[in-house]
Amino acid sequence: MSDAAQPTAAEVRAAAEAVKTALDRHLAAVERRSGEDDPAVYEAFNQLAAAAEVYDELLYDRYDEVTPFEIPGTDDSLPPYAGPEEPNAISVLIRRDYAVAEPQRLLAQAQRVEAAEYDDGPGADEDAAGTIHGALGVLFGEFEPDEIASRHKEFGLEEGDSTLWVTAADEPAEPGEWLETPFEGVDPQRVVCRFDVSAVFDDEDADGQDADGEDAGDAGELDDDLDLDEDEDLEPLDAAER
């Protein structure tokens, strides 16, 4: 950058004063907050973030220095709730990610489900559990998503991130209204609450214990060295009773 384009020392000083003013306003808004999603706090946060960004840029351009703090961008947070005070309906949006960590275990469990569906052995869909995508279809068709989440290791799956959003609506949707595009058109300002689970939040200690003090490995997890070709090595899935 040329000297002519560099900000003046006065401009940097003014930006620093703007940060101080924004800090005072943010603190005052927090002290007067009326609730968890107070729009005044949200606005003061945005003003503070903008002022800090301007100061950081001017400081670098003028003195080749940076600030020791970083205010997270507002794109990573939800805006304040602006939906109905008394929602007549809600939608629950859930996403859970899994890695297929043990394909043979997944295939074996799906084949057991298929075998339990028929008294005389495999039926018309005997090849459905012979591929990974087919096995996934069998298991997710047989078990509820919450049960798969709680028993994922038995199915050869490894948990990734998950999130649950509860959104408010003025009226219940008409039957079949959103089935073609179920996850489009979500208004962030109508999100009542959200719950995220991610490895970045893990609080495991050096002994391999989770946040509840239990061993990281499930007690009910199947041994890795099991012979998946023998039925007696797999726990019954009670598929015939469902």
Short mmCIF file of C-alpha atoms in Angstrom, two decimals:
data_model
loop_
_atom_site.label_atom_id
_atom_site.label_comp_id
_atom_site.label_asym_id
_atom_site.label_seq_id
_atom_site.Cartn_x
_atom_site.Cartn_y
_atom_site.Cartn_z
CA MET A 1 0.00 0.00 0.00
CA SER A 2 1.30 3.46 -0.89
CA ASP A 3 1.81 6.14 1.72
CA ALA A 4 -1.00 8.19 0.17
CA ALA A 5 -3.50 5.37 0.73
CA GLN A 6 -2.49 4.65 4.29
CA PRO A 7 -4.83 5.78 7.07
CA THR A 8 -3.65 8.62 9.25
CA ALA A 9 -2.74 8.25 12.89
CA ALA A 10 -5.86 10.29 13.71
CA GLU A 11 -8.06 7.82 11.83
CA VAL A 12 -6.57 4.90 13.76
CA ARG A 13 -7.09 6.78 17.01
CA ALA A 14 -10.71 7.52 16.07
CA ALA A 15 -11.29 3.84 15.28
CA ALA A 16 -9.88 2.88 18.67
CA GLU A 17 -12.25 5.34 20.35
CA ALA A 18 -15.12 3.81 18.38
CA VAL A 19 -14.22 0.39 19.78
CA LYS A 20 -14.24 1.79 23.32
CA THR A 21 -17.65 3.35 22.76
CA ALA A 22 -19.00 0.10 21.28
CA LEU A 23 -17.65 -1.83 24.27
CA ASP A 24 -19.49 0.48 26.66
CA ARG A 25 -22.71 0.15 24.67
CA HIS A 26 -22.42 -3.62 24.54
CA LEU A 27 -21.86 -3.88 28.30
CA ALA A 28 -24.80 -1.58 28.97
CA ALA A 29 -27.04 -3.65 26.69
CA VAL A 30 -25.97 -6.85 28.46
CA GLU A 31 -26.66 -5.31 31.87
CA ARG A 32 -30.17 -4.28 30.74
CA ARG A 33 -30.98 -7.40 28.75
CA SER A 34 -34.61 -8.48 28.92
CA GLY A 35 -34.04 -12.11 27.94
CA GLU A 36 -31.72 -14.59 26.30
CA ASP A 37 -32.46 -13.27 22.79
CA ASP A 38 -32.65 -9.55 23.56
CA PRO A 39 -32.37 -7.73 20.19
CA ALA A 40 -30.57 -4.82 21.85
CA VAL A 41 -27.74 -7.13 22.90
CA TYR A 42 -27.61 -8.63 19.42
CA GLU A 43 -27.39 -5.17 17.83
CA ALA A 44 -24.73 -4.01 20.29
CA PHE A 45 -22.71 -7.15 19.57
CA ASN A 46 -22.82 -6.47 15.83
CA GLN A 47 -21.76 -2.85 16.36
CA LEU A 48 -18.85 -3.95 18.53
CA ALA A 49 -17.77 -6.55 15.96
CA ALA A 50 -17.91 -3.99 13.14
CA ALA A 51 -15.96 -1.38 15.12
CA ALA A 52 -13.30 -3.93 16.09
CA GLU A 53 -12.91 -5.04 12.48
CA VAL A 54 -12.43 -1.47 11.27
CA TYR A 55 -9.88 -0.77 13.98
CA ASP A 56 -7.99 -3.98 13.25
CA GLU A 57 -7.76 -3.14 9.55
CA LEU A 58 -6.64 0.46 10.11
CA LEU A 59 -4.12 -0.57 12.74
CA TYR A 60 -2.58 -3.07 10.35
CA ASP A 61 -2.54 -0.68 7.39
CA ARG A 62 -0.95 2.11 9.40
CA TYR A 63 1.39 0.27 11.78
CA ASP A 64 1.55 -3.31 10.47
CA GLU A 65 0.14 -4.52 13.80
CA VAL A 66 -2.88 -6.61 14.72
CA THR A 67 -5.17 -6.76 17.75
CA PRO A 68 -4.75 -9.62 20.27
CA PHE A 69 -8.46 -10.40 20.30
CA GLU A 70 -10.94 -11.74 17.80
CA ILE A 71 -14.70 -11.27 17.87
CA PRO A 72 -16.52 -14.17 16.18
CA GLY A 73 -18.45 -13.35 13.06
CA THR A 74 -22.21 -13.03 13.31
CA ASP A 75 -22.75 -15.48 10.44
CA ASP A 76 -22.07 -18.36 12.86
CA SER A 77 -24.90 -17.41 15.24
CA LEU A 78 -28.64 -17.26 14.91
CA PRO A 79 -30.41 -13.90 14.83
CA PRO A 80 -32.83 -13.04 17.65
CA TYR A 81 -36.13 -14.89 17.56
CA ALA A 82 -38.79 -13.02 15.60
CA GLY A 83 -41.47 -15.71 15.26
CA PRO A 84 -44.89 -15.87 16.91
CA GLU A 85 -44.99 -15.49 20.68
CA GLU A 86 -47.42 -18.43 20.90
CA PRO A 87 -46.63 -20.78 18.01
CA ASN A 88 -49.53 -22.91 16.80
CA ALA A 89 -47.13 -25.47 15.31
CA ILE A 90 -43.45 -26.39 15.31
CA SER A 91 -41.09 -28.23 13.00
CA VAL A 92 -38.16 -30.27 14.31
CA LEU A 93 -35.21 -30.50 11.91
CA ILE A 94 -32.57 -33.08 12.72
CA ARG A 95 -29.29 -33.91 11.04
CA ARG A 96 -26.98 -36.69 12.22
CA ASP A 97 -23.77 -37.65 10.44
CA TYR A 98 -22.19 -41.09 10.59
CA ALA A 99 -19.11 -42.71 9.10
CA VAL A 100 -19.37 -46.33 7.98
CA ALA A 101 -16.50 -47.45 10.18
CA GLU A 102 -17.03 -51.23 9.98
CA PRO A 103 -18.74 -52.24 6.71
CA GLN A 104 -18.73 -55.97 7.50
CA ARG A 105 -20.50 -55.38 10.81
CA LEU A 106 -23.08 -53.22 9.03
CA LEU A 107 -23.69 -55.89 6.40
CA ALA A 108 -23.94 -58.68 8.98
CA GLN A 109 -26.51 -56.82 11.07
CA ALA A 110 -28.62 -55.99 8.03
CA GLN A 111 -28.53 -59.62 6.91
CA ARG A 112 -29.71 -60.72 10.36
CA VAL A 113 -32.65 -58.33 10.11
CA GLU A 114 -33.54 -59.71 6.69
CA ALA A 115 -33.30 -63.29 7.92
CA ALA A 116 -35.59 -62.50 10.86
CA GLU A 117 -38.22 -61.06 8.52
CA TYR A 118 -38.88 -64.45 6.90
CA ASP A 119 -39.62 -67.80 8.52
CA ASP A 120 -38.19 -69.82 5.63
CA GLY A 121 -35.01 -67.85 5.07
CA PRO A 122 -34.32 -64.86 2.78
CA GLY A 123 -37.27 -63.51 0.87
CA ALA A 124 -37.74 -61.50 -2.29
CA ASP A 125 -35.30 -58.83 -1.09
CA GLU A 126 -32.54 -61.29 -0.22
CA ASP A 127 -29.92 -59.14 -2.01
CA ALA A 128 -30.93 -55.87 -0.29
CA ALA A 129 -28.45 -56.37 2.57
CA GLY A 130 -25.64 -57.43 0.26
CA THR A 131 -24.40 -53.90 -0.40
CA ILE A 132 -23.58 -51.01 1.92
CA HIS A 133 -26.35 -48.76 0.61
CA GLY A 134 -28.78 -51.67 0.70
CA ALA A 135 -27.80 -52.55 4.26
CA LEU A 136 -28.30 -48.95 5.34
CA GLY A 137 -31.77 -49.00 3.82
CA VAL A 138 -32.61 -52.22 5.69
CA LEU A 139 -31.42 -50.95 9.08
CA PHE A 140 -32.93 -47.48 8.83
CA GLY A 141 -36.14 -49.04 7.60
CA GLU A 142 -36.30 -51.38 10.58
CA PHE A 143 -35.10 -49.19 13.45
CA GLU A 144 -36.06 -45.71 14.59
CA PRO A 145 -33.35 -43.05 14.09
CA ASP A 146 -33.04 -42.57 17.86
CA GLU A 147 -32.39 -46.29 18.34
CA ILE A 148 -29.75 -46.28 15.63
CA ALA A 149 -28.16 -43.27 17.31
CA SER A 150 -27.99 -45.08 20.64
CA ARG A 151 -26.75 -48.37 19.10
CA HIS A 152 -24.69 -47.01 16.22
CA LYS A 153 -21.55 -48.95 17.15
CA GLU A 154 -23.45 -52.22 16.93
CA PHE A 155 -24.27 -51.31 13.34
CA GLY A 156 -20.67 -50.50 12.39
CA LEU A 157 -21.27 -46.75 12.37
CA GLU A 158 -19.23 -43.97 13.92
CA GLU A 159 -20.96 -40.79 15.08
CA GLY A 160 -20.12 -37.44 13.53
CA ASP A 161 -21.70 -34.06 14.17
CA SER A 162 -25.42 -33.71 14.81
CA THR A 163 -27.81 -30.81 15.22
CA LEU A 164 -31.47 -30.38 16.13
CA TRP A 165 -33.45 -27.22 15.35
CA VAL A 166 -36.93 -26.43 16.65
CA THR A 167 -38.68 -23.86 14.44
CA ALA A 168 -41.99 -22.11 15.09
CA ALA A 169 -44.85 -21.87 12.61
CA ASP A 170 -48.08 -19.89 12.54
CA GLU A 171 -50.12 -22.89 11.38
CA PRO A 172 -49.44 -26.60 10.81
CA ALA A 173 -48.34 -27.43 7.28
CA GLU A 174 -50.77 -29.08 4.92
CA PRO A 175 -50.24 -32.84 4.43
CA GLY A 176 -47.50 -33.41 1.87
CA GLU A 177 -46.82 -29.67 1.52
CA TRP A 178 -43.07 -29.72 2.13
CA LEU A 179 -42.11 -33.33 1.40
CA GLU A 180 -40.35 -32.55 -1.89
CA THR A 181 -37.98 -30.04 -0.25
CA PRO A 182 -38.17 -30.72 3.51
CA PHE A 183 -35.06 -28.77 4.52
CA GLU A 184 -35.40 -25.64 2.42
CA GLY A 185 -36.79 -22.29 3.40
CA VAL A 186 -35.92 -22.40 7.10
CA ASP A 187 -36.19 -18.91 8.58
CA PRO A 188 -33.37 -18.49 11.17
CA GLN A 189 -35.49 -15.93 13.01
CA ARG A 190 -38.11 -18.62 13.70
CA VAL A 191 -35.68 -21.02 15.35
CA VAL A 192 -36.92 -21.40 18.91
CA CYS A 193 -33.88 -23.36 20.03
CA ARG A 194 -31.11 -25.56 18.67
CA PHE A 195 -28.87 -28.24 20.10
CA ASP A 196 -25.51 -29.17 18.56
CA VAL A 197 -23.29 -32.17 19.23
CA SER A 198 -19.76 -32.22 17.81
CA ALA A 199 -16.35 -33.65 18.52
CA VAL A 200 -15.14 -30.08 18.95
CA PHE A 201 -17.16 -29.93 22.16
CA ASP A 202 -15.75 -33.15 23.61
CA ASP A 203 -14.59 -32.88 27.20
CA GLU A 204 -12.68 -36.15 27.43
CA ASP A 205 -9.79 -36.30 29.85
CA ALA A 206 -6.45 -38.00 29.35
CA ASP A 207 -7.81 -41.26 30.79
CA GLY A 208 -10.28 -41.65 27.95
CA GLN A 209 -13.36 -40.78 30.00
CA ASP A 210 -16.23 -38.71 28.68
CA ALA A 211 -17.91 -35.74 30.34
CA ASP A 212 -20.06 -38.10 32.47
CA GLY A 213 -17.03 -39.91 33.85
CA GLU A 214 -17.71 -43.13 31.95
CA ASP A 215 -15.27 -44.92 29.70
CA ALA A 216 -15.32 -43.61 26.15
CA GLY A 217 -16.04 -47.12 24.80
CA ASP A 218 -19.62 -48.40 25.28
CA ALA A 219 -19.98 -51.38 27.58
CA GLY A 220 -22.39 -52.92 25.09
CA GLU A 221 -20.11 -52.47 22.10
CA LEU A 222 -19.26 -55.69 20.28
CA ASP A 223 -15.65 -56.87 20.34
CA ASP A 224 -13.70 -55.89 17.25
CA ASP A 225 -12.32 -59.40 16.74
CA LEU A 226 -15.71 -61.12 16.41
CA ASP A 227 -16.28 -63.48 13.50
CA LEU A 228 -19.21 -61.81 11.77
CA ASP A 229 -20.01 -64.95 9.78
CA GLU A 230 -21.33 -66.75 12.89
CA ASP A 231 -24.74 -65.69 14.19
CA GLU A 232 -23.95 -66.46 17.79
CA ASP A 233 -21.27 -63.74 17.80
CA LEU A 234 -23.83 -60.96 17.28
CA GLU A 235 -26.32 -59.73 19.84
CA PRO A 236 -29.96 -60.39 18.87
CA LEU A 237 -31.60 -57.31 17.38
CA ASP A 238 -35.17 -58.37 18.22
CA ALA A 239 -36.10 -57.51 14.66
CA ALA A 240 -38.82 -60.16 14.56
CA GLU A 241 -40.68 -58.47 17.41
CA ARG A 242 -40.85 -55.04 15.80
#
